[in-house]
CSV table of C-alpha atoms in Angstrom, one decimal:
chain,number,residue,atom,x,y,z
A,23,UNK,CA,55.3,-9.2,5.9
A,24,UNK,CA,56.7,-9.8,9.3
A,25,UNK,CA,55.4,-13.2,10.3
A,26,UNK,CA,56.5,-12.7,13.9
A,27,UNK,CA,53.8,-10.1,14.4
A,28,UNK,CA,51.0,-12.0,12.8
A,29,UNK,CA,47.9,-12.6,14.9
A,30,UNK,CA,47.0,-16.2,15.2
A,31,UNK,CA,43.6,-17.4,14.0
A,32,UNK,CA,42.8,-18.2,17.6
A,33,UNK,CA,43.6,-14.6,18.6
A,34,UNK,CA,41.5,-13.2,15.8
A,35,UNK,CA,38.6,-15.5,16.8
A,36,UNK,CA,38.8,-14.4,20.5
A,37,UNK,CA,38.9,-10.7,19.5
A,38,UNK,CA,35.9,-11.1,17.2
A,39,UNK,CA,33.7,-13.4,19.3
A,40,UNK,CA,34.2,-11.2,22.4
A,41,UNK,CA,32.0,-8.7,20.6
A,42,UNK,CA,29.3,-11.1,19.2
A,43,UNK,CA,26.8,-10.4,22.0
A,44,UNK,CA,27.5,-6.7,21.8
A,45,UNK,CA,26.8,-6.7,18.1
A,46,UNK,CA,23.6,-8.7,18.6
A,47,UNK,CA,22.3,-6.0,21.0
A,48,UNK,CA,23.2,-3.3,18.5
A,49,UNK,CA,21.3,-5.0,15.7
A,50,UNK,CA,18.3,-5.6,18.0
A,51,UNK,CA,18.2,-1.8,18.7
A,52,UNK,CA,18.5,-1.0,15.0
A,53,UNK,CA,15.7,-3.4,14.2
A,54,UNK,CA,13.6,-1.8,16.9
A,55,UNK,CA,14.0,1.6,15.2
A,56,UNK,CA,13.1,0.1,11.8
A,57,UNK,CA,10.0,-1.7,13.1
A,58,UNK,CA,8.6,1.4,14.7
A,59,UNK,CA,9.4,3.9,12.0
A,60,UNK,CA,9.2,2.1,8.6
A,61,UNK,CA,5.7,2.6,7.3
A,62,UNK,CA,4.8,0.6,4.2
A,63,UNK,CA,1.5,-0.8,2.9
A,64,UNK,CA,2.5,-4.2,4.2
A,65,UNK,CA,4.9,-4.2,7.1
A,66,UNK,CA,8.3,-5.9,6.4
A,67,UNK,CA,9.7,-8.7,8.4
A,68,UNK,CA,13.2,-8.5,9.8
A,69,UNK,CA,16.1,-10.9,10.3
A,70,UNK,CA,19.5,-10.1,11.7
A,71,UNK,CA,22.8,-12.0,12.2
A,72,UNK,CA,26.4,-11.5,13.4
A,73,UNK,CA,28.7,-12.9,10.7
A,74,UNK,CA,30.0,-16.3,11.5
A,75,UNK,CA,33.7,-16.4,12.5
A,76,UNK,CA,34.8,-18.6,9.6
A,77,UNK,CA,33.2,-16.3,7.0
A,78,UNK,CA,34.7,-13.3,8.8
A,79,UNK,CA,38.2,-14.9,8.9
A,80,UNK,CA,38.2,-15.8,5.2
A,81,UNK,CA,37.2,-12.3,4.3
A,82,UNK,CA,39.8,-10.7,6.6
A,83,UNK,CA,42.5,-12.7,5.0
A,84,UNK,CA,41.2,-11.7,1.5
A,85,UNK,CA,40.5,-8.1,2.1
A,86,UNK,CA,42.6,-6.9,5.0
A,87,UNK,CA,45.8,-9.1,5.2
A,88,UNK,CA,47.8,-6.1,6.5
A,89,UNK,CA,45.5,-5.9,9.6
A,90,UNK,CA,46.5,-9.5,10.6
A,91,UNK,CA,49.9,-8.2,11.7
A,92,UNK,CA,48.4,-5.2,13.5
A,93,UNK,CA,47.9,-4.7,17.2
A,94,UNK,CA,45.8,-7.1,19.2
A,95,UNK,CA,42.4,-5.6,18.4
A,96,UNK,CA,39.2,-6.2,16.5
A,97,UNK,CA,39.5,-6.0,12.7
A,98,UNK,CA,36.5,-4.2,11.3
A,99,UNK,CA,34.5,-5.3,8.2
A,100,UNK,CA,31.4,-3.6,6.8
A,101,UNK,CA,29.3,-6.7,7.0
A,102,UNK,CA,30.0,-8.1,10.4
A,103,UNK,CA,26.4,-7.0,11.4
A,104,UNK,CA,23.6,-7.6,8.9
A,105,UNK,CA,20.0,-6.8,9.1
A,106,UNK,CA,17.6,-8.0,6.4
A,107,UNK,CA,14.4,-6.1,5.7
A,108,UNK,CA,12.1,-8.3,3.7
A,109,UNK,CA,9.3,-6.6,1.9
A,110,UNK,CA,6.2,-7.9,0.1
A,111,UNK,CA,6.4,-5.8,-3.1
A,112,UNK,CA,9.1,-4.2,-5.3
A,113,UNK,CA,7.7,-0.7,-4.7
A,114,UNK,CA,8.3,-1.2,-1.0
A,115,UNK,CA,12.1,-1.5,-1.6
A,116,UNK,CA,12.4,2.1,-2.7
A,117,UNK,CA,9.9,3.4,-0.2
A,118,UNK,CA,11.8,1.6,2.6
A,119,UNK,CA,15.1,2.9,1.3
A,120,UNK,CA,13.9,6.5,1.4
A,121,UNK,CA,12.7,6.1,4.9
A,122,UNK,CA,15.9,4.5,6.1
A,123,UNK,CA,17.8,7.5,4.6
A,124,UNK,CA,15.8,9.8,6.9
A,125,UNK,CA,16.5,7.7,10.0
A,126,UNK,CA,20.2,7.0,9.8
A,127,UNK,CA,23.5,8.5,8.6
A,128,UNK,CA,24.1,6.6,5.3
A,129,UNK,CA,27.7,5.6,4.5
A,130,UNK,CA,26.9,3.7,1.2
A,131,UNK,CA,24.1,2.4,-0.9
A,132,UNK,CA,24.8,-0.5,-3.3
A,133,UNK,CA,22.5,-2.4,-5.6
A,134,UNK,CA,23.8,-6.0,-5.6
A,135,UNK,CA,23.3,-8.1,-8.7
A,136,UNK,CA,22.5,-5.2,-11.0
A,137,UNK,CA,25.8,-5.7,-12.9
A,138,UNK,CA,25.0,-9.4,-13.7
A,139,UNK,CA,24.0,-10.5,-17.2
A,140,UNK,CA,20.6,-12.0,-17.7
A,141,UNK,CA,22.2,-15.5,-18.3
A,142,UNK,CA,24.1,-15.3,-15.0
A,143,UNK,CA,22.5,-16.3,-11.7
A,144,UNK,CA,22.2,-13.7,-9.0
A,145,UNK,CA,19.4,-11.6,-7.8
A,146,UNK,CA,19.2,-7.9,-7.0
A,147,UNK,CA,18.9,-6.5,-3.5
A,148,UNK,CA,19.8,-3.1,-2.1
A,149,UNK,CA,22.5,-3.0,0.6
A,150,UNK,CA,22.7,0.1,2.8
A,151,UNK,CA,25.6,0.8,5.2
A,152,UNK,CA,24.6,2.9,8.1
A,153,UNK,CA,26.5,4.5,10.9
A,154,UNK,CA,25.5,3.1,14.2
A,155,UNK,CA,23.5,5.8,16.1
A,156,UNK,CA,24.9,6.4,19.6
A,157,UNK,CA,21.5,5.4,21.1
A,158,UNK,CA,22.0,1.9,19.6
A,159,UNK,CA,25.3,1.3,21.3
A,160,UNK,CA,25.1,-0.5,24.7
A,161,UNK,CA,27.3,1.1,27.3
A,162,UNK,CA,30.7,-0.6,27.9
A,163,UNK,CA,29.9,-1.7,31.5
A,164,UNK,CA,28.6,-4.8,33.2
A,165,UNK,CA,29.0,-7.8,30.9
A,166,UNK,CA,30.7,-5.5,28.3
A,167,UNK,CA,33.1,-3.7,30.5
A,168,UNK,CA,36.2,-5.6,29.2
A,169,UNK,CA,35.5,-4.6,25.6
A,170,UNK,CA,37.7,-1.9,24.0
A,171,UNK,CA,35.9,1.3,22.8
A,172,UNK,CA,34.3,0.8,19.4
A,173,UNK,CA,35.9,2.5,16.4
A,174,UNK,CA,34.1,4.9,14.1
A,175,UNK,CA,34.6,2.3,11.4
A,176,UNK,CA,31.8,0.2,12.8
A,177,UNK,CA,28.7,0.1,10.5
A,178,UNK,CA,25.7,-2.1,10.1
A,179,UNK,CA,24.5,-3.4,6.7
A,180,UNK,CA,20.8,-3.3,6.0
A,181,UNK,CA,19.7,-5.5,3.1
A,182,UNK,CA,16.4,-4.6,1.5
A,183,UNK,CA,14.8,-7.4,-0.4
A,184,UNK,CA,11.4,-8.8,-1.5
A,185,UNK,CA,10.2,-12.1,-0.2
A,186,UNK,CA,11.2,-13.8,-3.4
A,187,UNK,CA,14.6,-12.1,-3.6
A,188,UNK,CA,15.2,-13.3,0.0
A,189,UNK,CA,14.2,-16.9,-0.9
A,190,UNK,CA,16.6,-16.9,-3.9
A,191,UNK,CA,19.4,-15.5,-1.8
A,192,UNK,CA,19.0,-18.2,0.8
A,193,UNK,CA,19.0,-21.0,-1.8
A,194,UNK,CA,21.8,-19.4,-3.9
A,195,UNK,CA,24.0,-19.2,-0.9
A,196,UNK,CA,23.7,-23.0,-0.4
A,197,UNK,CA,24.1,-23.9,-4.0
A,198,UNK,CA,26.8,-21.4,-5.1
A,199,UNK,CA,28.8,-20.0,-2.2
A,200,UNK,CA,28.9,-22.8,0.3
A,201,UNK,CA,30.3,-25.4,-2.2
A,202,UNK,CA,33.7,-25.8,-3.7
A,203,UNK,CA,32.3,-26.7,-7.2
A,204,UNK,CA,29.8,-24.3,-8.7
A,205,UNK,CA,27.7,-25.7,-11.6
A,206,UNK,CA,29.9,-25.9,-14.7
A,207,UNK,CA,27.4,-27.8,-16.8
A,208,UNK,CA,25.7,-25.4,-19.2
A,209,UNK,CA,22.2,-27.0,-18.8
A,210,UNK,CA,22.4,-26.6,-15.1
A,211,UNK,CA,23.6,-22.9,-15.4
A,212,UNK,CA,20.7,-22.3,-17.8
A,213,UNK,CA,18.2,-23.8,-15.3
A,214,UNK,CA,19.5,-21.5,-12.6
A,215,UNK,CA,19.3,-18.5,-14.9
A,216,UNK,CA,15.7,-19.6,-15.7
A,217,UNK,CA,14.7,-19.8,-12.1
A,218,UNK,CA,16.2,-16.4,-11.5
A,219,UNK,CA,14.3,-14.9,-14.4
A,220,UNK,CA,11.1,-16.6,-13.3
A,221,UNK,CA,11.4,-15.1,-9.8
A,222,UNK,CA,12.2,-11.7,-11.3
A,223,UNK,CA,9.1,-12.0,-13.5
A,224,UNK,CA,7.0,-13.1,-10.5
A,225,UNK,CA,8.1,-10.1,-8.5
A,226,UNK,CA,7.1,-7.8,-11.4
A,227,UNK,CA,3.8,-9.6,-11.8
A,228,UNK,CA,3.0,-9.3,-8.1
A,229,UNK,CA,3.8,-5.6,-8.3
A,230,UNK,CA,1.5,-5.2,-11.4
A,231,UNK,CA,-1.3,-6.9,-9.5
A,232,UNK,CA,-0.7,-4.7,-6.5
A,233,UNK,CA,-0.9,-1.6,-8.7
A,234,UNK,CA,-4.1,-2.9,-10.3
A,235,UNK,CA,-5.6,-3.5,-6.8
A,236,UNK,CA,-4.6,0.0,-5.6
A,237,UNK,CA,-6.2,1.6,-8.6
A,238,UNK,CA,-9.3,-0.5,-8.3
A,239,UNK,CA,-9.5,0.2,-4.5
A,240,UNK,CA,-9.3,3.9,-5.1
A,241,UNK,CA,-12.1,3.6,-7.7
A,242,UNK,CA,-14.2,1.5,-5.3
A,243,UNK,CA,-13.7,4.0,-2.4
A,244,UNK,CA,-15.0,6.8,-4.7
A,245,UNK,CA,-17.9,4.6,-5.8
A,246,UNK,CA,-18.8,4.0,-2.2
A,247,UNK,CA,-18.5,7.7,-1.3
A,248,UNK,CA,-20.7,8.7,-4.2
A,249,UNK,CA,-23.3,6.1,-3.1
A,250,UNK,CA,-23.4,7.6,0.4
A,251,UNK,CA,-23.6,11.1,-1.0
A,252,UNK,CA,-26.6,10.3,-3.1
A,253,UNK,CA,-28.2,8.4,-0.2
A,254,UNK,CA,-27.7,11.4,2.2
A,255,UNK,CA,-29.2,13.8,-0.4
A,256,UNK,CA,-32.3,11.6,-0.9
A,257,UNK,CA,-32.8,11.0,2.8
A,258,UNK,CA,-32.2,14.6,3.9
A,259,UNK,CA,-33.8,16.5,1.1
A,260,UNK,CA,-36.2,13.8,-0.3
A,261,UNK,CA,-35.1,14.5,-3.9
A,262,UNK,CA,-36.5,12.4,-6.7
A,263,UNK,CA,-34.1,13.4,-9.3
A,264,UNK,CA,-30.8,11.8,-10.1
A,265,UNK,CA,-27.8,13.4,-8.3
A,266,UNK,CA,-25.1,14.3,-10.8
A,267,UNK,CA,-21.8,12.6,-10.0
A,268,UNK,CA,-18.5,14.4,-10.6
A,269,UNK,CA,-15.8,12.9,-12.8
A,270,UNK,CA,-13.7,11.1,-10.2
A,271,UNK,CA,-12.3,8.3,-12.3
A,272,UNK,CA,-8.5,7.9,-12.5
A,273,UNK,CA,-8.5,4.2,-13.5
A,274,UNK,CA,-6.4,2.9,-16.5
A,275,UNK,CA,-7.8,-0.4,-18.0
A,276,UNK,CA,-5.4,-3.3,-18.1
A,277,UNK,CA,-5.7,-6.2,-20.6
A,278,UNK,CA,-8.7,-5.5,-22.9
A,279,UNK,CA,-11.5,-8.0,-22.9
A,280,UNK,CA,-10.8,-9.7,-19.5
A,281,UNK,CA,-13.3,-9.7,-16.6
A,282,UNK,CA,-10.9,-7.4,-14.7
A,283,UNK,CA,-10.9,-5.0,-17.6
A,284,UNK,CA,-14.7,-5.0,-17.8
A,285,UNK,CA,-14.9,-4.4,-14.1
A,286,UNK,CA,-12.6,-1.4,-14.4
A,287,UNK,CA,-14.4,0.0,-17.4
A,288,UNK,CA,-17.7,-0.4,-15.6
A,289,UNK,CA,-16.4,1.4,-12.5
A,290,UNK,CA,-14.9,4.1,-14.7
A,291,UNK,CA,-18.3,4.7,-16.4
A,292,UNK,CA,-20.0,4.5,-13.0
A,293,UNK,CA,-17.7,7.1,-11.5
A,294,UNK,CA,-18.1,9.3,-14.5
A,295,UNK,CA,-21.8,9.3,-14.1
A,296,UNK,CA,-22.4,7.2,-17.3
A,297,UNK,CA,-24.7,5.0,-15.3
A,298,UNK,CA,-26.5,3.2,-18.1
A,299,UNK,CA,-23.2,2.3,-19.7
A,300,UNK,CA,-22.0,1.0,-16.3
A,301,UNK,CA,-25.2,-1.1,-15.9
A,302,UNK,CA,-24.7,-2.5,-19.4
A,303,UNK,CA,-21.1,-3.6,-18.7
A,304,UNK,CA,-22.1,-5.1,-15.3
A,305,UNK,CA,-24.8,-7.0,-17.1
A,306,UNK,CA,-22.4,-8.4,-19.6
A,307,UNK,CA,-20.2,-9.7,-16.8
A,308,UNK,CA,-23.1,-11.3,-15.1
A,309,UNK,CA,-24.2,-13.0,-18.3
A,310,UNK,CA,-20.6,-14.2,-18.9
A,311,UNK,CA,-19.9,-15.5,-15.4
A,312,UNK,CA,-21.3,-18.9,-14.3
A,313,UNK,CA,-23.8,-18.8,-11.5
A,314,UNK,CA,-21.5,-21.1,-9.6
A,315,UNK,CA,-18.8,-18.4,-9.4
A,316,UNK,CA,-20.5,-16.8,-6.5
A,317,UNK,CA,-17.7,-14.4,-5.5
A,318,UNK,CA,-17.8,-12.6,-8.8
A,319,UNK,CA,-21.6,-12.6,-8.9
A,320,UNK,CA,-21.8,-11.2,-5.4
A,321,UNK,CA,-19.4,-8.3,-6.3
A,322,UNK,CA,-20.9,-7.4,-9.7
A,323,UNK,CA,-24.5,-7.6,-8.4
A,324,UNK,CA,-23.6,-5.3,-5.6
A,325,UNK,CA,-22.1,-2.7,-7.9
A,326,UNK,CA,-24.8,-2.9,-10.5
A,327,UNK,CA,-27.2,-2.4,-7.6
A,328,UNK,CA,-25.3,0.7,-6.7
A,329,UNK,CA,-25.6,2.0,-10.2
A,330,UNK,CA,-29.3,1.3,-10.3
A,331,UNK,CA,-29.6,3.2,-7.0
A,332,UNK,CA,-27.8,6.2,-8.5
A,333,UNK,CA,-30.3,6.1,-11.4
A,334,UNK,CA,-33.2,6.1,-8.8
A,335,UNK,CA,-34.2,2.6,-9.9
A,336,UNK,CA,-34.7,1.5,-6.3
A,337,UNK,CA,-36.5,-1.8,-7.0
A,338,UNK,CA,-33.8,-2.9,-9.4
A,339,UNK,CA,-31.2,-2.0,-6.8
A,340,UNK,CA,-33.0,-4.0,-4.1
A,341,UNK,CA,-33.2,-7.0,-6.4
A,342,UNK,CA,-29.4,-6.9,-7.2
A,343,UNK,CA,-28.5,-6.4,-3.6
A,344,UNK,CA,-30.6,-9.4,-2.6
A,345,UNK,CA,-29.0,-11.5,-5.4
A,346,UNK,CA,-25.6,-10.4,-4.1
A,347,UNK,CA,-26.5,-11.4,-0.5
A,348,UNK,CA,-27.7,-14.8,-1.8
A,349,UNK,CA,-24.3,-15.3,-3.5
A,350,UNK,CA,-22.4,-14.1,-0.4
A,351,UNK,CA,-24.4,-14.2,2.8
A,352,UNK,CA,-21.5,-12.6,4.8
A,353,UNK,CA,-21.5,-9.4,2.6
A,354,UNK,CA,-22.2,-7.0,5.5
A,355,UNK,CA,-21.8,-3.9,3.2
A,356,UNK,CA,-24.5,-5.2,0.8
A,357,UNK,CA,-27.0,-5.6,3.7
A,358,UNK,CA,-26.1,-2.1,4.7
A,359,UNK,CA,-26.7,-0.7,1.2
A,360,UNK,CA,-30.0,-2.6,1.0
A,361,UNK,CA,-31.0,-1.0,4.3
A,362,UNK,CA,-30.3,2.5,2.9
A,363,UNK,CA,-32.6,1.8,0.0
A,364,UNK,CA,-35.4,0.7,2.3
A,365,UNK,CA,-34.9,3.8,4.4
A,366,UNK,CA,-35.3,6.0,1.3
A,367,UNK,CA,-38.5,4.1,0.5
A,368,UNK,CA,-39.6,4.9,4.1
A,369,UNK,CA,-39.7,1.1,4.9
A,370,UNK,CA,-38.0,1.6,8.2
A,371,UNK,CA,-38.6,-1.8,9.7
A,372,UNK,CA,-37.1,-3.5,6.7
A,373,UNK,CA,-34.2,-1.1,6.8
A,374,UNK,CA,-33.6,-1.9,10.5
A,375,UNK,CA,-33.6,-5.6,9.7
A,376,UNK,CA,-30.9,-5.1,7.1
A,377,UNK,CA,-28.8,-2.9,9.3
A,378,UNK,CA,-29.1,-5.5,12.1
A,379,UNK,CA,-28.0,-8.3,9.8
A,380,UNK,CA,-25.0,-6.2,8.7
A,381,UNK,CA,-24.0,-5.5,12.3
A,382,UNK,CA,-24.4,-9.2,13.2
A,383,UNK,CA,-21.7,-9.9,10.6
A,384,UNK,CA,-19.5,-6.9,11.5
A,385,UNK,CA,-20.4,-5.1,14.7
A,386,UNK,CA,-17.7,-2.4,14.2
A,387,UNK,CA,-19.6,-0.2,11.8
A,388,UNK,CA,-20.2,3.3,13.0
A,389,UNK,CA,-22.4,4.3,10.1
A,390,UNK,CA,-24.6,1.2,10.2
A,391,UNK,CA,-25.4,2.0,13.8
A,392,UNK,CA,-26.0,5.6,12.9
A,393,UNK,CA,-28.4,4.8,10.1
A,394,UNK,CA,-30.2,2.3,12.3
A,395,UNK,CA,-30.5,5.1,14.8
A,396,UNK,CA,-32.1,7.3,12.2
A,397,UNK,CA,-34.6,4.5,11.3
A,398,UNK,CA,-35.5,3.9,14.9
A,399,UNK,CA,-36.1,7.6,15.3
A,400,UNK,CA,-38.6,7.6,12.4
A,401,UNK,CA,-40.4,4.8,14.2
A,402,UNK,CA,-40.4,6.8,17.4
A,403,UNK,CA,-38.3,4.3,19.2
A,404,UNK,CA,-36.2,7.0,20.7
A,405,UNK,CA,-34.4,5.0,23.3
A,406,UNK,CA,-33.1,2.5,20.7
A,407,UNK,CA,-32.2,5.4,18.5
A,408,UNK,CA,-30.1,7.0,21.3
A,409,UNK,CA,-28.4,3.7,22.1
A,410,UNK,CA,-27.4,3.2,18.5
A,411,UNK,CA,-26.2,6.8,18.2
A,412,UNK,CA,-24.0,6.4,21.3
A,413,UNK,CA,-22.4,3.2,19.8
A,414,UNK,CA,-21.8,5.0,16.5
A,415,UNK,CA,-20.1,7.9,18.4
A,416,UNK,CA,-17.9,5.4,20.3
A,417,UNK,CA,-16.9,3.8,17.0
A,418,UNK,CA,-15.7,7.1,15.6
A,419,UNK,CA,-18.6,8.8,14.0
A,420,UNK,CA,-17.7,12.4,13.4
A,421,UNK,CA,-19.6,14.9,15.6
A,422,UNK,CA,-20.9,16.9,12.7
A,423,UNK,CA,-22.5,13.8,11.2
A,424,UNK,CA,-24.5,13.1,14.3
A,425,UNK,CA,-25.3,16.6,15.6
A,426,UNK,CA,-28.7,16.9,13.9
A,427,UNK,CA,-30.0,13.5,15.3
A,428,UNK,CA,-28.6,14.3,18.7
A,429,UNK,CA,-30.5,17.6,18.9
A,430,UNK,CA,-33.7,15.9,17.8
A,431,UNK,CA,-33.3,13.1,20.4
A,432,UNK,CA,-32.5,15.6,23.2
A,433,UNK,CA,-35.7,17.5,22.4
A,434,UNK,CA,-37.7,14.3,22.4
A,435,UNK,CA,-36.3,13.1,25.7
A,436,UNK,CA,-36.8,16.6,27.1
A,437,UNK,CA,-40.4,16.6,26.2
A,438,UNK,CA,-40.9,13.2,27.7
A,439,UNK,CA,-39.3,14.1,31.1
């Protein structure tokens, strides 16, 4: 090596730091693209940084010593610019990666930490090297006019991690990489390995809970849809028979014997149309749960009421809905369901009272306004009916849902003019 041609540390620093603000703007532009295009169930948070000079310099000496005697220009590394995309759940990592692949030209994808043994500390994250899009490059003018043109070697590293992976990485960096002496003591190393394993297990557990919630939510959405379908049939056609419910369950029970498992089994039976079985399971849960556990009581009473409703046991449904409301006075949907039952019983004033209480808790309910409009129409309070219908339309009620009532109201107002 010709020492006469070596760049001094001062020269390397000046070359590197001249681009720090330029790099920061590039990363800000990359983050902007990510924020506006990455679509996950929970939106990620983003951090970005330009690599510190000392870290940069050590890495240059280690990886590119030949470049130190090169011409007076910037020495490129792949991690000079780093963006961290921090996700809530493990599934978001792969979903996010697939979306990033569609947004940028990918140079490399690496799973960090996957090669480590279980007893070693380290935590996985995905590192993606992207080519900087031309649109993210600030023009070399104004405050950047003295900079030399950027090489095609320039890339940005996007690290995709969960919240727990990011927390571990931050602490690990302080404990392992920023100190001269890493833990040599076996008990200390075991403690670190244990923390790493605990965080990994926590991430897996969070994902399992998320999967459970997603399955349960799908089942509940179908349960609600079936309730409304039955209500519409009874209101519109005045049927007294039980409406058959199609098999719409796709729920897999988790740990047998737990309250969560019983709830899933009940909803599965409910969705399958095995209504008496659903009622029996809901009843077991109510018997097992203390009256002081009002959240569970409110939920189970509400769903047993919906099952009774599907069986055309309207008085039993009303009793359960009332018990649910007593356990959770802010349960606007339960007030709404109770109003529907009263409307089917042609108790329109009681129905209006329930819809009104539901809307006092949550005013942004198109269907609650619509069903109150229907009840007002039956009581011949046409102006109130029209007002509620207009609000429902503004809140997004589909035109086909309100067409019939609109026509009836137009005729009534036409006759009164």
